[in-house]
Amino acid sequence: MKILKPYMRNTSISCYFCFLLNSHFLTEAGIHVFILGCVSVGLPKTEANWNDVLTDLQNIESCIQSLQIDATLYTDSDFHPGCKVTAMKCFLLELQVILHEYHHTPINETVKNVMILANSTLSSNKYITESGCKECEELEEKNIREFWQSFIRIVQMFINTS
């Protein structure tokens, strides 16, 4: 199974920018900007690419069938577009359950990657309150295949609205 890692920033643009700043500002401030620019090249991007999340989910979905994972998870299969952030948070909480209960499976790293990618985008929406949305525990428990199909649908909703 191919594991996708969060993308890294484009190093060439950052290096050129740092070089330009350093060549024009050979002062203490210019050196600090140069150092910070070089350090920022190695930092992961802060926004998730939902297409990568979708690819990971599809890879995991095919593995679930071969691993014969039998779990029931809180699933928002009928989510409203006005509740997509709340629904995504519930899906991500259920991923933690999968990690905890099935930590010795080959899908573990890909599940962690999905959580990193999705949480990085949702962090900008953490103060959004969506009214009238169901709490995670109010959702119906469904088998893992139905959970995964609903998860894929909500990621596609994020792709279509971005």
Short mmCIF file of C-alpha atoms in Angstrom, two decimals, residues 23-85:
data_model
loop_
_atom_site.label_atom_id
_atom_site.label_comp_id
_atom_site.label_asym_id
_atom_site.label_seq_id
_atom_site.Cartn_x
_atom_site.Cartn_y
_atom_site.Cartn_z
CA SER A 23 21.85 39.66 -1.02
CA HIS A 24 20.06 42.98 -0.56
CA PHE A 25 19.93 43.07 3.20
CA LEU A 26 23.26 41.95 4.59
CA THR A 27 22.19 43.12 7.98
CA GLU A 28 21.24 41.23 11.09
CA ALA A 29 17.57 41.40 10.07
CA GLY A 30 18.40 40.04 6.60
CA ILE A 31 20.25 37.11 8.13
CA HIS A 32 17.29 36.34 10.40
CA VAL A 33 14.92 36.39 7.43
CA PHE A 34 17.28 34.10 5.54
CA ILE A 35 17.45 31.60 8.40
CA LEU A 36 13.68 31.64 8.97
CA GLY A 37 13.08 31.18 5.25
CA CYS A 38 15.39 28.19 5.15
CA VAL A 39 13.72 26.62 8.17
CA SER A 40 10.25 27.17 6.69
CA VAL A 41 11.19 25.09 3.64
CA GLY A 42 11.21 21.97 5.81
CA LEU A 43 7.87 22.62 7.48
CA PRO A 44 4.81 20.74 6.18
CA LYS A 45 2.09 22.67 4.44
CA THR A 46 -0.75 23.73 6.68
CA GLU A 47 -3.59 23.11 4.28
CA ALA A 48 -4.77 19.67 3.35
CA ASN A 49 -5.23 18.56 -0.17
CA TRP A 50 -8.61 16.84 -0.07
CA ASN A 51 -7.77 14.89 -3.22
CA ASP A 52 -4.92 13.23 -1.31
CA VAL A 53 -7.26 12.45 1.58
CA LEU A 54 -9.67 10.89 -0.91
CA THR A 55 -6.89 8.77 -2.44
CA ASP A 56 -5.86 7.55 1.01
CA LEU A 57 -9.46 6.71 1.91
CA GLN A 58 -9.92 4.73 -1.29
CA ASN A 59 -6.70 2.79 -0.58
CA ILE A 60 -7.86 2.03 2.95
CA GLU A 61 -11.30 1.00 1.72
CA SER A 62 -9.81 -1.67 -0.53
CA CYS A 63 -7.59 -2.94 2.32
CA ILE A 64 -10.49 -3.15 4.78
CA GLN A 65 -12.14 -5.80 2.63
CA SER A 66 -9.02 -7.97 2.60
CA LEU A 67 -8.35 -7.49 6.34
CA GLN A 68 -11.92 -8.43 7.27
CA ILE A 69 -12.22 -5.65 9.85
CA ASP A 70 -15.55 -5.95 11.59
CA ALA A 71 -16.41 -2.75 13.40
CA THR A 72 -19.40 -0.52 13.90
CA LEU A 73 -18.72 3.20 13.99
CA TYR A 74 -20.80 6.34 14.46
CA THR A 75 -21.61 7.33 10.90
CA ASP A 76 -23.22 10.47 9.56
CA SER A 77 -24.58 9.02 6.34
CA ASP A 78 -27.15 11.77 5.77
CA PHE A 79 -25.15 14.90 6.62
CA HIS A 80 -26.35 18.36 5.71
CA PRO A 81 -23.93 20.67 3.83
CA GLY A 82 -24.28 23.17 6.70
CA CYS A 83 -22.89 20.55 9.08
CA LYS A 84 -19.93 19.30 7.07
CA VAL A 85 -17.26 20.53 9.53
#
